[in-house]
Short mmCIF file of C-alpha atoms and ligand atoms in Angstrom, two decimals:
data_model
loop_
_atom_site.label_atom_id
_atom_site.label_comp_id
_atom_site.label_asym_id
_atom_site.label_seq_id
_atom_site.Cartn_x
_atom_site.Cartn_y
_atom_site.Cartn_z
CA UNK B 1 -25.96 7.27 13.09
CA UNK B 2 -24.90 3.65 14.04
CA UNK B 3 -25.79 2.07 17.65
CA UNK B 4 -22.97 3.80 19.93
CA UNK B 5 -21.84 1.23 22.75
CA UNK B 6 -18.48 1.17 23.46
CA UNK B 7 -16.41 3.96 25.27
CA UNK B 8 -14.25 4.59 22.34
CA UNK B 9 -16.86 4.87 19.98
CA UNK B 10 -19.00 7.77 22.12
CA UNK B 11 -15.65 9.78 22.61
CA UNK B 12 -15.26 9.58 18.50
CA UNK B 13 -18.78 10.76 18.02
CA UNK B 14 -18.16 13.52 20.21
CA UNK B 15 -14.50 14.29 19.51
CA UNK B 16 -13.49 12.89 16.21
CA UNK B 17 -14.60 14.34 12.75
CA UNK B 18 -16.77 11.88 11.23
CA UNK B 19 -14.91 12.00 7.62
CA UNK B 20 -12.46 9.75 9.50
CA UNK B 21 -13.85 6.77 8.83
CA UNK B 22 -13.53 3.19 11.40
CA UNK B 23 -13.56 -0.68 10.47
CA UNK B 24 -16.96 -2.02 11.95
CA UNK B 25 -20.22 -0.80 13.21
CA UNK B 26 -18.77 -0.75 16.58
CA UNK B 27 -15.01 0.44 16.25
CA UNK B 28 -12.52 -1.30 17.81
CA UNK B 29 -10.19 0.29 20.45
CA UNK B 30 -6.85 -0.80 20.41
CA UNK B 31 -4.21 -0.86 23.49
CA UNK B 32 -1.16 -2.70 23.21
CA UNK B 33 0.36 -4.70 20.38
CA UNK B 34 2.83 -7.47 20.58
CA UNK B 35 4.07 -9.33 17.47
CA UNK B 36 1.62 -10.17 15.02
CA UNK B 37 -1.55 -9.46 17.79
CA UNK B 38 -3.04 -6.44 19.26
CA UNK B 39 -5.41 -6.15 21.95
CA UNK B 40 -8.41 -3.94 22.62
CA UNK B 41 -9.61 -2.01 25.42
CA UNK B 42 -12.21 -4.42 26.48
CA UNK B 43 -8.73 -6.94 26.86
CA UNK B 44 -9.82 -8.91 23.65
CA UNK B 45 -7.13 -9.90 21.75
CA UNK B 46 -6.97 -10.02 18.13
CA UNK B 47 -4.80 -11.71 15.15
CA UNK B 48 -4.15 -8.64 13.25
CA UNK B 49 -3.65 -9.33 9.62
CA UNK B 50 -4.03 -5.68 8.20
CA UNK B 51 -0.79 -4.03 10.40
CA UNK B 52 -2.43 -1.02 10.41
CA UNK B 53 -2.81 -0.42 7.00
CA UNK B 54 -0.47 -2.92 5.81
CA UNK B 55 2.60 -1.06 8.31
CA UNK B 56 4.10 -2.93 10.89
CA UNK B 57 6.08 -5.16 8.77
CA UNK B 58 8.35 -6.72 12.00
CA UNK B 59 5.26 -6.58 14.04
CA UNK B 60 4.20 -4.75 16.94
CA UNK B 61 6.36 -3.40 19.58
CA UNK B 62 9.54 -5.69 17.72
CA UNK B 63 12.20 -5.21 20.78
CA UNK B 64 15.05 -3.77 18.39
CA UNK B 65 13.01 -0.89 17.16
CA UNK B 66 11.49 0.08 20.67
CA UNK B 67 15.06 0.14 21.61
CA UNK B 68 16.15 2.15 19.20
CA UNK B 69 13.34 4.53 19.86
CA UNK B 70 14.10 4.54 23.64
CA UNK B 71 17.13 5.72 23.05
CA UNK B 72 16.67 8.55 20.99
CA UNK B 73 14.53 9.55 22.79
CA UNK B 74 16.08 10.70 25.64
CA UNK B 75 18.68 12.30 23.04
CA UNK B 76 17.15 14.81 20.38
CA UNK B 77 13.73 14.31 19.16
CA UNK B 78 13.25 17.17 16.78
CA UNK B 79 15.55 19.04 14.20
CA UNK B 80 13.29 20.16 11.25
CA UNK B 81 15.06 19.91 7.68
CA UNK B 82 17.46 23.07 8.33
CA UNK B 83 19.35 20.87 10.62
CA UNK B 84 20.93 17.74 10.19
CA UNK B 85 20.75 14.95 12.41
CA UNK B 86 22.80 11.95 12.70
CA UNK B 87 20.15 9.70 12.82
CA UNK B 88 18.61 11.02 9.54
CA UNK B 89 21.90 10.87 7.79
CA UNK B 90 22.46 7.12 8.67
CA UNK B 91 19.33 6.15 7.47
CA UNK B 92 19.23 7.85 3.82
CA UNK B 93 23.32 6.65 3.71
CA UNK B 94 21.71 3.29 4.25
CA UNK B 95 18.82 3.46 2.29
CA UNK B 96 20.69 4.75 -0.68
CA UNK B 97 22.61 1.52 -0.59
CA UNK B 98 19.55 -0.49 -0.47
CA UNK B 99 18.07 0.90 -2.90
CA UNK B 100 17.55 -0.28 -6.35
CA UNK B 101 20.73 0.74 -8.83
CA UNK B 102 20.93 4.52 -9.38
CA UNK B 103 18.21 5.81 -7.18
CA UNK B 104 20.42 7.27 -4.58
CA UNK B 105 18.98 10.95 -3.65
CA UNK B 106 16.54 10.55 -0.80
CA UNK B 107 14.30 13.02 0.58
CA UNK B 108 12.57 11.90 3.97
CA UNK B 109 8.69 13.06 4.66
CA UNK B 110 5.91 11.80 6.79
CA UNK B 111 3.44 10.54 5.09
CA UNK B 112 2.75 8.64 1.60
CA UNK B 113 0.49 11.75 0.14
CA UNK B 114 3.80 14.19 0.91
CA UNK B 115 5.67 11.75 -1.23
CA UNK B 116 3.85 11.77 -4.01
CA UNK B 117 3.36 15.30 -4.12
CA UNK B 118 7.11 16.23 -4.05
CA UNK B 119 7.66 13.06 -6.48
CA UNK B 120 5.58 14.79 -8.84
CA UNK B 121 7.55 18.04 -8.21
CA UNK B 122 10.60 16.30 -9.14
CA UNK B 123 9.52 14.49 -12.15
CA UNK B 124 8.10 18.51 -13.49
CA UNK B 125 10.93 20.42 -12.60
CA UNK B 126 13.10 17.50 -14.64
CA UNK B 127 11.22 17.20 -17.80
CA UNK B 128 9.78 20.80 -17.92
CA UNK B 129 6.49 19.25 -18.24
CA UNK B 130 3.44 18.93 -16.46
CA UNK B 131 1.39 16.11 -17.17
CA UNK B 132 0.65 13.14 -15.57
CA UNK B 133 -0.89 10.04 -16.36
CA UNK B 134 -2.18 7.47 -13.58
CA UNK B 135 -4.33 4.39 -13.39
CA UNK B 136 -7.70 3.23 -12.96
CA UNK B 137 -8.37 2.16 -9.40
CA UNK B 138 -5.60 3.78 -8.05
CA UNK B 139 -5.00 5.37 -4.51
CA UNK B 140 -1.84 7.94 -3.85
CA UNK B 141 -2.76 10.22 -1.11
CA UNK B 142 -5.17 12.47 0.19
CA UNK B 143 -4.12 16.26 -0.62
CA UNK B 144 -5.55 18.00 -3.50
CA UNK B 145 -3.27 16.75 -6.56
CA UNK B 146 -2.36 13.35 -5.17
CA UNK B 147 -6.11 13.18 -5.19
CA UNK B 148 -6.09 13.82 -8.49
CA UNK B 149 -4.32 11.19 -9.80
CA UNK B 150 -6.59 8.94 -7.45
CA UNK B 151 -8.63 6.34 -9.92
CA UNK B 152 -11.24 5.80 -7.31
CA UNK B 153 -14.36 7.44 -7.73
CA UNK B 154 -15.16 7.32 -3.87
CA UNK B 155 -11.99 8.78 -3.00
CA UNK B 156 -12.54 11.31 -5.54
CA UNK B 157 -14.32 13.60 -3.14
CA UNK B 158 -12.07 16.85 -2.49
CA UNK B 159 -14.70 18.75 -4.78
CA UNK B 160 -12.40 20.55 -7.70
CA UNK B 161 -9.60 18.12 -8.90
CA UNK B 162 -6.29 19.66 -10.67
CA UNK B 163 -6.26 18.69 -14.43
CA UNK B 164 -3.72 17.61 -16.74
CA UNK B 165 -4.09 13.89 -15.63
CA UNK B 166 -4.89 11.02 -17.99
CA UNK B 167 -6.20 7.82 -16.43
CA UNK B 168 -4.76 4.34 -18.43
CA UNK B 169 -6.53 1.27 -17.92
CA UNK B 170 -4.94 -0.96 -15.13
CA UNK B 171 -3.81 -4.61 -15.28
CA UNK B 172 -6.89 -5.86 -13.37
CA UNK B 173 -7.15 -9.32 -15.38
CA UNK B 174 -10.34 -10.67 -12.93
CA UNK B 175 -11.92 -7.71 -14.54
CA UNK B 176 -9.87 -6.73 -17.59
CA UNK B 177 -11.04 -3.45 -18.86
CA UNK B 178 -10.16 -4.36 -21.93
CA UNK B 179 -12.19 -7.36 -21.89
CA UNK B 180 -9.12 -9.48 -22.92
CA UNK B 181 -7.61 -12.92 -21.47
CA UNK B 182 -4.29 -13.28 -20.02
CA UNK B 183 -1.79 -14.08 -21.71
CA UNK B 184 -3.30 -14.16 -24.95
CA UNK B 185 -4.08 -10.18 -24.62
CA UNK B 186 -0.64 -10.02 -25.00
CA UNK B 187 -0.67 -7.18 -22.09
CA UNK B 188 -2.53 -4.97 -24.06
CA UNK B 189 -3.38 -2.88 -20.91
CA UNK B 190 0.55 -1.63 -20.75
CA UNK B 191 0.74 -1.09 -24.52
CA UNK B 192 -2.54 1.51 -24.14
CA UNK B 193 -0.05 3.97 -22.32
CA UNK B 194 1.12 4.32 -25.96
CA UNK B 195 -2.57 5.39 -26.76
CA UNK B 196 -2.83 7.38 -23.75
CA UNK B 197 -0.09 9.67 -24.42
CA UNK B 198 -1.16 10.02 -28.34
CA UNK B 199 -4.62 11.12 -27.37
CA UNK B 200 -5.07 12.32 -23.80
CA UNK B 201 -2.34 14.59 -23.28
CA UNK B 202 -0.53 16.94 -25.29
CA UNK B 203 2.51 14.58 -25.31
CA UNK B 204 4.30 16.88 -22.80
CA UNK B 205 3.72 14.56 -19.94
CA UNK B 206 6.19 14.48 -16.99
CA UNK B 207 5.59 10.99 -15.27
CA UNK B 208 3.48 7.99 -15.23
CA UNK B 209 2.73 6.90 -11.65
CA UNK B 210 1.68 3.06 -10.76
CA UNK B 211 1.52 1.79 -7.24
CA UNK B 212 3.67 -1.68 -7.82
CA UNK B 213 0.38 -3.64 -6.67
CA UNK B 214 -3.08 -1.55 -6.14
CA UNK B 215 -3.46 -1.92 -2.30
CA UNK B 216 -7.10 0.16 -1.57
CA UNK B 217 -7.51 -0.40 -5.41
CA UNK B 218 -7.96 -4.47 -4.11
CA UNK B 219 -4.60 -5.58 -4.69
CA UNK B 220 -4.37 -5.33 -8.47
CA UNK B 221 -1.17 -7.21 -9.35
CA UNK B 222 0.23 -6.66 -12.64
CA UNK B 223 1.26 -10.28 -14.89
CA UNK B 224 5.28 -10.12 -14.98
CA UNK B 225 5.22 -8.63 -18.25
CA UNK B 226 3.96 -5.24 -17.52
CA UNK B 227 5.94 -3.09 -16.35
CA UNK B 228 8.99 -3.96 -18.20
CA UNK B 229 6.18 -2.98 -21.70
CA UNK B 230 5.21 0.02 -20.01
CA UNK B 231 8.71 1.56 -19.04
CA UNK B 232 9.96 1.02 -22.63
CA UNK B 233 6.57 3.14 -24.03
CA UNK B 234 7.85 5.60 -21.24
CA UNK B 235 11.33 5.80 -22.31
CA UNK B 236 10.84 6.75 -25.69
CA UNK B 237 8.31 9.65 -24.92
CA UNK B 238 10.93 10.54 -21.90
CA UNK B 239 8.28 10.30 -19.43
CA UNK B 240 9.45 9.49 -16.07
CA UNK B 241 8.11 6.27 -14.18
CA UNK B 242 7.28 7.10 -10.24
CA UNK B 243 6.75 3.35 -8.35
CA UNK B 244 4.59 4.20 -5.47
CA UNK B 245 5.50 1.72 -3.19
CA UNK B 246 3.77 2.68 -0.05
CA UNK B 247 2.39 -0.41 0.21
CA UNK B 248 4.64 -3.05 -1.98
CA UNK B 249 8.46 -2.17 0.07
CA UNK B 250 10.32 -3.46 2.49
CA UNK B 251 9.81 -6.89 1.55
CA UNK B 252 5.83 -7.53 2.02
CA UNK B 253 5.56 -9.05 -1.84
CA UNK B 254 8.65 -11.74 -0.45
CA UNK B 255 11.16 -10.97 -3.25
CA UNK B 256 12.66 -7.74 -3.11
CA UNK B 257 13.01 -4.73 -0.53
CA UNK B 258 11.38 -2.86 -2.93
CA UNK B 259 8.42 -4.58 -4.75
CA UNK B 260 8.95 -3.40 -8.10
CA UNK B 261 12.63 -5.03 -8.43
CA UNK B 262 10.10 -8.26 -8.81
CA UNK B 263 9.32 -7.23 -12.22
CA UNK B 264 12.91 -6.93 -12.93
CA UNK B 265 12.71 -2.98 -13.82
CA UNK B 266 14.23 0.13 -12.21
CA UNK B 267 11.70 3.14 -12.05
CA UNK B 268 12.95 7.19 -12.41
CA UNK B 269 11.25 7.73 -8.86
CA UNK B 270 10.24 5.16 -6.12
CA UNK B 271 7.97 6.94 -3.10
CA UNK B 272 7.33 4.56 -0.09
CA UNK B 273 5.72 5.16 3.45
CA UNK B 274 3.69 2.66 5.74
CA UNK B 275 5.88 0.13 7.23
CA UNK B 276 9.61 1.58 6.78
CA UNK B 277 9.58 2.90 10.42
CA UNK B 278 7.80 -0.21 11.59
CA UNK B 279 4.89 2.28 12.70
CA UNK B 280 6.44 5.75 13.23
CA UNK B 281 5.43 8.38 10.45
CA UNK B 282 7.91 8.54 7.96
CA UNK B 283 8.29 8.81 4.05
CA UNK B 284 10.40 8.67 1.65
CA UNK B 285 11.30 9.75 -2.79
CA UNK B 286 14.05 7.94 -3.50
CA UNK B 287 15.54 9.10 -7.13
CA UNK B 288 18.11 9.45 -9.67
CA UNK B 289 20.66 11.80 -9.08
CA UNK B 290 20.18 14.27 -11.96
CA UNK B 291 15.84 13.82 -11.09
CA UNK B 292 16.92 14.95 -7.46
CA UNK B 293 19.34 18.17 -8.32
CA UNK B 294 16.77 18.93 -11.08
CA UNK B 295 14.73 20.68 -8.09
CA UNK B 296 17.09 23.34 -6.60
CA UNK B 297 14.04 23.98 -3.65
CA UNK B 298 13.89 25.77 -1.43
CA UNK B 299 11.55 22.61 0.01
CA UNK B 300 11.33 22.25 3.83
CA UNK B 301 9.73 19.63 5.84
CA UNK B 302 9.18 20.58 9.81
CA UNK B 303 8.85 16.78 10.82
CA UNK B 304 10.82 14.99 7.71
CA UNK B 305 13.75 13.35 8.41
CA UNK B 306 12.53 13.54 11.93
CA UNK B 307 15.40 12.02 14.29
CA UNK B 308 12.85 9.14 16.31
CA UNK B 309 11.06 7.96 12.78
CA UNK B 310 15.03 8.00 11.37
CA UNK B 311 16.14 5.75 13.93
CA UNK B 312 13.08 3.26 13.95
CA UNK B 313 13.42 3.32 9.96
CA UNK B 314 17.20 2.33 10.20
CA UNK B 315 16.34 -0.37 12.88
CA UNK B 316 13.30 -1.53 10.85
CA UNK B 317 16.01 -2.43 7.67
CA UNK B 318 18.40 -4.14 9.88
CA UNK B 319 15.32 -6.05 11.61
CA UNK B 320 14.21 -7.12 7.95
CA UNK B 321 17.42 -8.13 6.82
CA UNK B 322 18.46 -9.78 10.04
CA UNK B 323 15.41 -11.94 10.52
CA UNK B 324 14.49 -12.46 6.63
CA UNK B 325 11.43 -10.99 6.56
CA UNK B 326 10.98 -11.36 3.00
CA UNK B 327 11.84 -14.59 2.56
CA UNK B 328 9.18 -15.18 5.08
CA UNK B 329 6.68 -13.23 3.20
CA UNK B 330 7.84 -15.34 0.47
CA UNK B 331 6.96 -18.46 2.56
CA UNK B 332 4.57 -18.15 4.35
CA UNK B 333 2.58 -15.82 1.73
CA UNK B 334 3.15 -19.33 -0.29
CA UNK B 335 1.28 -21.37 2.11
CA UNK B 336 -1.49 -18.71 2.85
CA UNK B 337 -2.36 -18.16 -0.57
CA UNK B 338 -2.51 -22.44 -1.04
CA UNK B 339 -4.98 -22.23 1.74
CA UNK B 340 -7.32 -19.17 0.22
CA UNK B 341 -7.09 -20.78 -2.79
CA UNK B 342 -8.79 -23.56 -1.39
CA UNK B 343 -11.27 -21.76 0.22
CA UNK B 344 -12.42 -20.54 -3.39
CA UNK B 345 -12.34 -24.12 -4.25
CA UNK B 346 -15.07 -24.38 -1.45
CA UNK B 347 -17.40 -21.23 -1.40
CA UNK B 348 -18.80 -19.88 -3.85
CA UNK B 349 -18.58 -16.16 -2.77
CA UNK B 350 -14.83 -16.24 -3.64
CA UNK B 351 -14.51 -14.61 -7.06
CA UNK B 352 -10.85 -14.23 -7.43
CA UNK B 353 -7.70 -14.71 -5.37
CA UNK B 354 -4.53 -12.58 -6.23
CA UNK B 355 -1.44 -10.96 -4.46
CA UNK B 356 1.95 -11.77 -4.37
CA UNK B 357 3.92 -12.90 -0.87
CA UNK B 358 1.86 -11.22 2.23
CA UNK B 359 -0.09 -8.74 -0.04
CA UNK B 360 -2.94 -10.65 -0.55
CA UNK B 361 -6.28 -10.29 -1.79
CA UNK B 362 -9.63 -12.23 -2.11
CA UNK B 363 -12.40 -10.57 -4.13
CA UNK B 364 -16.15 -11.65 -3.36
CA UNK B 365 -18.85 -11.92 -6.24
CA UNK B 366 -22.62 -12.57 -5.67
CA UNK B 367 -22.23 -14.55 -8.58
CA UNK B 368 -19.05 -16.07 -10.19
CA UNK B 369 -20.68 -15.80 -13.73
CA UNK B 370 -22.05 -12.18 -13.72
CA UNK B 371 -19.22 -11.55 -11.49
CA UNK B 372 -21.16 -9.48 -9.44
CA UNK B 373 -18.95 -7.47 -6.91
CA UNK B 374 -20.68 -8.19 -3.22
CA UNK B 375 -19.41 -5.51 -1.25
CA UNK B 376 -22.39 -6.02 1.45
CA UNK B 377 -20.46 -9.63 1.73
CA UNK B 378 -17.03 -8.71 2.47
CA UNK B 379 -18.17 -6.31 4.85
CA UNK B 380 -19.87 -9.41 6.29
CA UNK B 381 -16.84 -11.36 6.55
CA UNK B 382 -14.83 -8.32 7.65
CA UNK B 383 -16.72 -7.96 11.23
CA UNK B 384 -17.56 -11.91 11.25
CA UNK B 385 -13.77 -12.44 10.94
CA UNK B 386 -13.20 -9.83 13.82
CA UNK B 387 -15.96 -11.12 16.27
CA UNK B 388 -13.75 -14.23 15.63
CA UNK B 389 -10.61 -12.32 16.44
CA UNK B 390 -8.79 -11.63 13.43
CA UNK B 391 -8.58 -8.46 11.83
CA UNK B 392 -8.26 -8.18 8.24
CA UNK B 393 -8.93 -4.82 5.67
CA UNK B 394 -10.81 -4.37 2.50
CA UNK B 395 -10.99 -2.15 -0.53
CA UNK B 396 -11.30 -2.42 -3.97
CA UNK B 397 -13.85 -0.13 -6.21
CA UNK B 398 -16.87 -1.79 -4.93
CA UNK B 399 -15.13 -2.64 -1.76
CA UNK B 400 -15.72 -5.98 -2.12
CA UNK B 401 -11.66 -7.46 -2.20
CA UNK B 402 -10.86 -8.39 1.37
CA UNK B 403 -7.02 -7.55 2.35
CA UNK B 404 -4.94 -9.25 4.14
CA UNK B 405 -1.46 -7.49 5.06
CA UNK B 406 -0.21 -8.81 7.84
CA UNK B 407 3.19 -8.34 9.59
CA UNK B 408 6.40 -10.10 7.42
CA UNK B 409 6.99 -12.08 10.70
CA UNK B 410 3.64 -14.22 10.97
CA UNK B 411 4.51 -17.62 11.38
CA UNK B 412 2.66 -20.35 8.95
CA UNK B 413 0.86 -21.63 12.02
CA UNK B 414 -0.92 -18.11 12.75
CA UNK B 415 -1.42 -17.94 8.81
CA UNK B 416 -3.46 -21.27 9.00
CA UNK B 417 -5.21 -20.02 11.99
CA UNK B 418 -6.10 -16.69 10.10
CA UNK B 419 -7.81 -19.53 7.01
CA UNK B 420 -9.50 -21.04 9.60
CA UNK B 421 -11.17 -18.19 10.47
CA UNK B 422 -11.71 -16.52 7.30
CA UNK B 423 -13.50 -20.05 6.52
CA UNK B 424 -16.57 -19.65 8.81
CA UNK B 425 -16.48 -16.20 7.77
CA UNK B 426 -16.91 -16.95 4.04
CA UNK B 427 -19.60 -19.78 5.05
CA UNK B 428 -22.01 -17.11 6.81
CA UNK B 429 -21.56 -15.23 3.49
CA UNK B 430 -22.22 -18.06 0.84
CA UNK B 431 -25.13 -18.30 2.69
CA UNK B 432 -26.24 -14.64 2.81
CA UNK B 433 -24.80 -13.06 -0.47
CA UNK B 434 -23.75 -15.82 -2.87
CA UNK B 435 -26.36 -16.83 -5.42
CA UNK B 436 -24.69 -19.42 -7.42
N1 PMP Y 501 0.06 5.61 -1.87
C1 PMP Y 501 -0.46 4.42 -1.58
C2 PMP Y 501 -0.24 3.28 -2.53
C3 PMP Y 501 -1.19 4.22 -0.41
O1 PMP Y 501 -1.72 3.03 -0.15
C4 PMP Y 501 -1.35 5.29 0.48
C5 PMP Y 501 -2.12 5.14 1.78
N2 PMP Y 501 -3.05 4.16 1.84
C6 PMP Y 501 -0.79 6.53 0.14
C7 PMP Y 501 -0.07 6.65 -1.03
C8 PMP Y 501 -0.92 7.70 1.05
O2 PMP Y 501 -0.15 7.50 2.18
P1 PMP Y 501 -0.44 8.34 3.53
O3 PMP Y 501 -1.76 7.90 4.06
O4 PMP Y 501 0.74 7.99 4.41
O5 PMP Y 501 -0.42 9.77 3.13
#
């Protein structure tokens, strides 16, 4: 077991089930957050580019939210699903409007996993099928089935996965899997679906899910062409397309409020979680109206639609349109990705650099020929970057992609700080783990 010193990390090694794993050797304890910083129990205070896991899009604590919370508060915390609350009500009217062009059923859940699951529900009570196909690298939850369409051997681990899942290759062009060259493969990663559905399933498949961007898969990001290919191979086999956009709404790629509108196509099903209630558990499967009365229930949800997650959700929307939040992740994920760019110019560690507004992702290689993943590096830079005071994430199959999610409001000055950081960090690796 690692070195135990801090408070926080004792009481987990007493208290906490070790499955749940913690960043760094010597977890950090968090207290307060404010903006785009956070501050640990030892009063050290931290630029936190990972929000969680890539959640508090308008930052910590953001004023109009905790109001909004307050107030509710001392109102009605709890209905359940049997009841209606006006809170809940607001927020799907709203998001229903916000939504991309036709999806307008919502049903509101806590948690990412939950969404998938009952998007998967949907998509077989609709076509009367009950196949699925996935990709490789991907991450959708962490109950049995959405677990199943996981493409992650390490997160593969439930013991006993449900079948009738076909993995297709994903658009990972640092590491094609098709051993092609953009553009000149002429996407052939979305035109395999075509082959997927001819040989891996009995051609009674329900839906084809794709998280917009990988986000533990190492922020995968599709070229523009992709999805627009793939949904016209889905349409003719009438296979629904779910988005899973726990990770790519509410404005983080700098476009769209949802991520996917970026590659100008409208899915069957969009799922989302993370950072619509700025931080309070909440989900959501947003979907056409004849997907959504397809599935007559009964379904019940103690927590969904929960009054406090309703209200933070509705104030998180206004609080991204109000203060332009994507436009910001536009801008600022502009200049950030400039400035890791140029630290791959510099060290030789940096493999690849890819993302799209403040979804960003820098991939480490022991060797930019071999491409050897250096997963022992970015773990490196993870807790150098920390001791430094930033905090930052990482995944990817070898976990060697660092993350960097921060909140939509970071200002170009903290993104530059965040660089500056990140390049003393990537100098103690060049010089540990990079051979060439
Ligand atoms: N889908 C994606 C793309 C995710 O990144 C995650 C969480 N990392 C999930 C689903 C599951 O969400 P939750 O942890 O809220 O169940």
């Amino acid at each position: 077991m690692a070195k135990v010193t801090s408070r926080g990390a004792a009481r987990k090694a007493a208290y906490l089930m070790d499955c749940a794993k913690t960043y760094y050797p010597e977890p950090i304890t968090l207290v307060s957050g404010d903006g785009a910083y956070v501050t640990d129990d030892e009063g050290r205070r931290y630029l936190d580019f990972f929000a969680g896991i890539a959640v508090l899009v308008a930052g910590h604590n953001h004023p109009k939210v905790k109001a909004a919370v307050h107030d509710q508060v001392d109102k009605l915390v709890h209905t359940s699903t049997l009841y209606l609350n006006e809170p809940m009500l607001d927020f799907a009217e709203k998001l229903s409007e916000l939504s991309p062009p036709g999806l307008d059923k919502v049903f509101i859940g806590n948690s990412g996993t939950e969404a998938n699951e009952l998007a998967a529900v949907l998509a077989r009570h609709f076509t009367k099928h009950s196949e699925f196909i996935a990709l490789a690298h991907a991450y959708h939850g962490r109950s049995a089935w959405t677990v199943g369409i996981t493409g992650l051997s390490a997160w593969r681990n439930f013991g006993g996965e449900p079948s009738k899942i076909a993995f297709a290759p994903n658009a990972y062009c640092y590491r094609c899997p098709l051993h092609l060259t953009y553009p000149s493969c002429e996407i052939a990663c979305a035109r395999a679906i075509e082959d997927v559905i001819t040989t891996e399933t009995s051609g009674q498949v329900a839906g084809y899910f794709a998280e917009t961007i990988q986000g533990v898969g190492g922020i995968i990001t599709p070229p523009p062409e992709y999805y627009g290919i793939v949904k016209e191979i889905l349409d003719r086999h009438g296979i629904l397309f779910i988005a899973d956009e726990v990770q790519t709404a509410w404005g983080r790629l700098g476009k769209n409020l949802f991520g996917i509108s970026d590659w100008g196509v409208t899915p069957d099903i969009v799922t989302s979680a993370k950072g619509l209630a700025n931080g309070l558990p909440i989900s959501i499967v947003i979907a056409r109206r004849e997907i959504a009365d397809a599935y007559a229930g009964p379904h019940i949800n103690t927590f969904g639609g929960n009054p406090l997650s309703s209200r933070a959700a509705s104030a998180t929307l206004e609080v991204i349109e109000e203060e332009h939040l994507a436009a910001n992740a536009d801008g600022v994920g502009a200049h950030l990705m400039a400035r890791l760019r140029a630290l791959a110019e510099k060290h030789p560690i940096v493999g690849d650099v890819r993302g799209r507004g403040l979804m960003l992702g820098v991939e480490l290689v022991a060797d930019r020929t071999t491409k050897e993943p250096a997963g022992a590096a970015a773990e490196r830079v993870l807790n150098a970057c920390k001791e430094q005071g930033l905090l930052i994430g990482r995944g990817g199959l070898f976990s060697s992609t660092l993350r960097i999610q921060p909140p939509l409001i970071i200002t170009k000055a903290q993104a530059d700080e965040a660089a500056r950081i990140l390049d003393a960090a990537l100098a103690l690796a060049d010089r540990e783990f990079a051979r060439a």
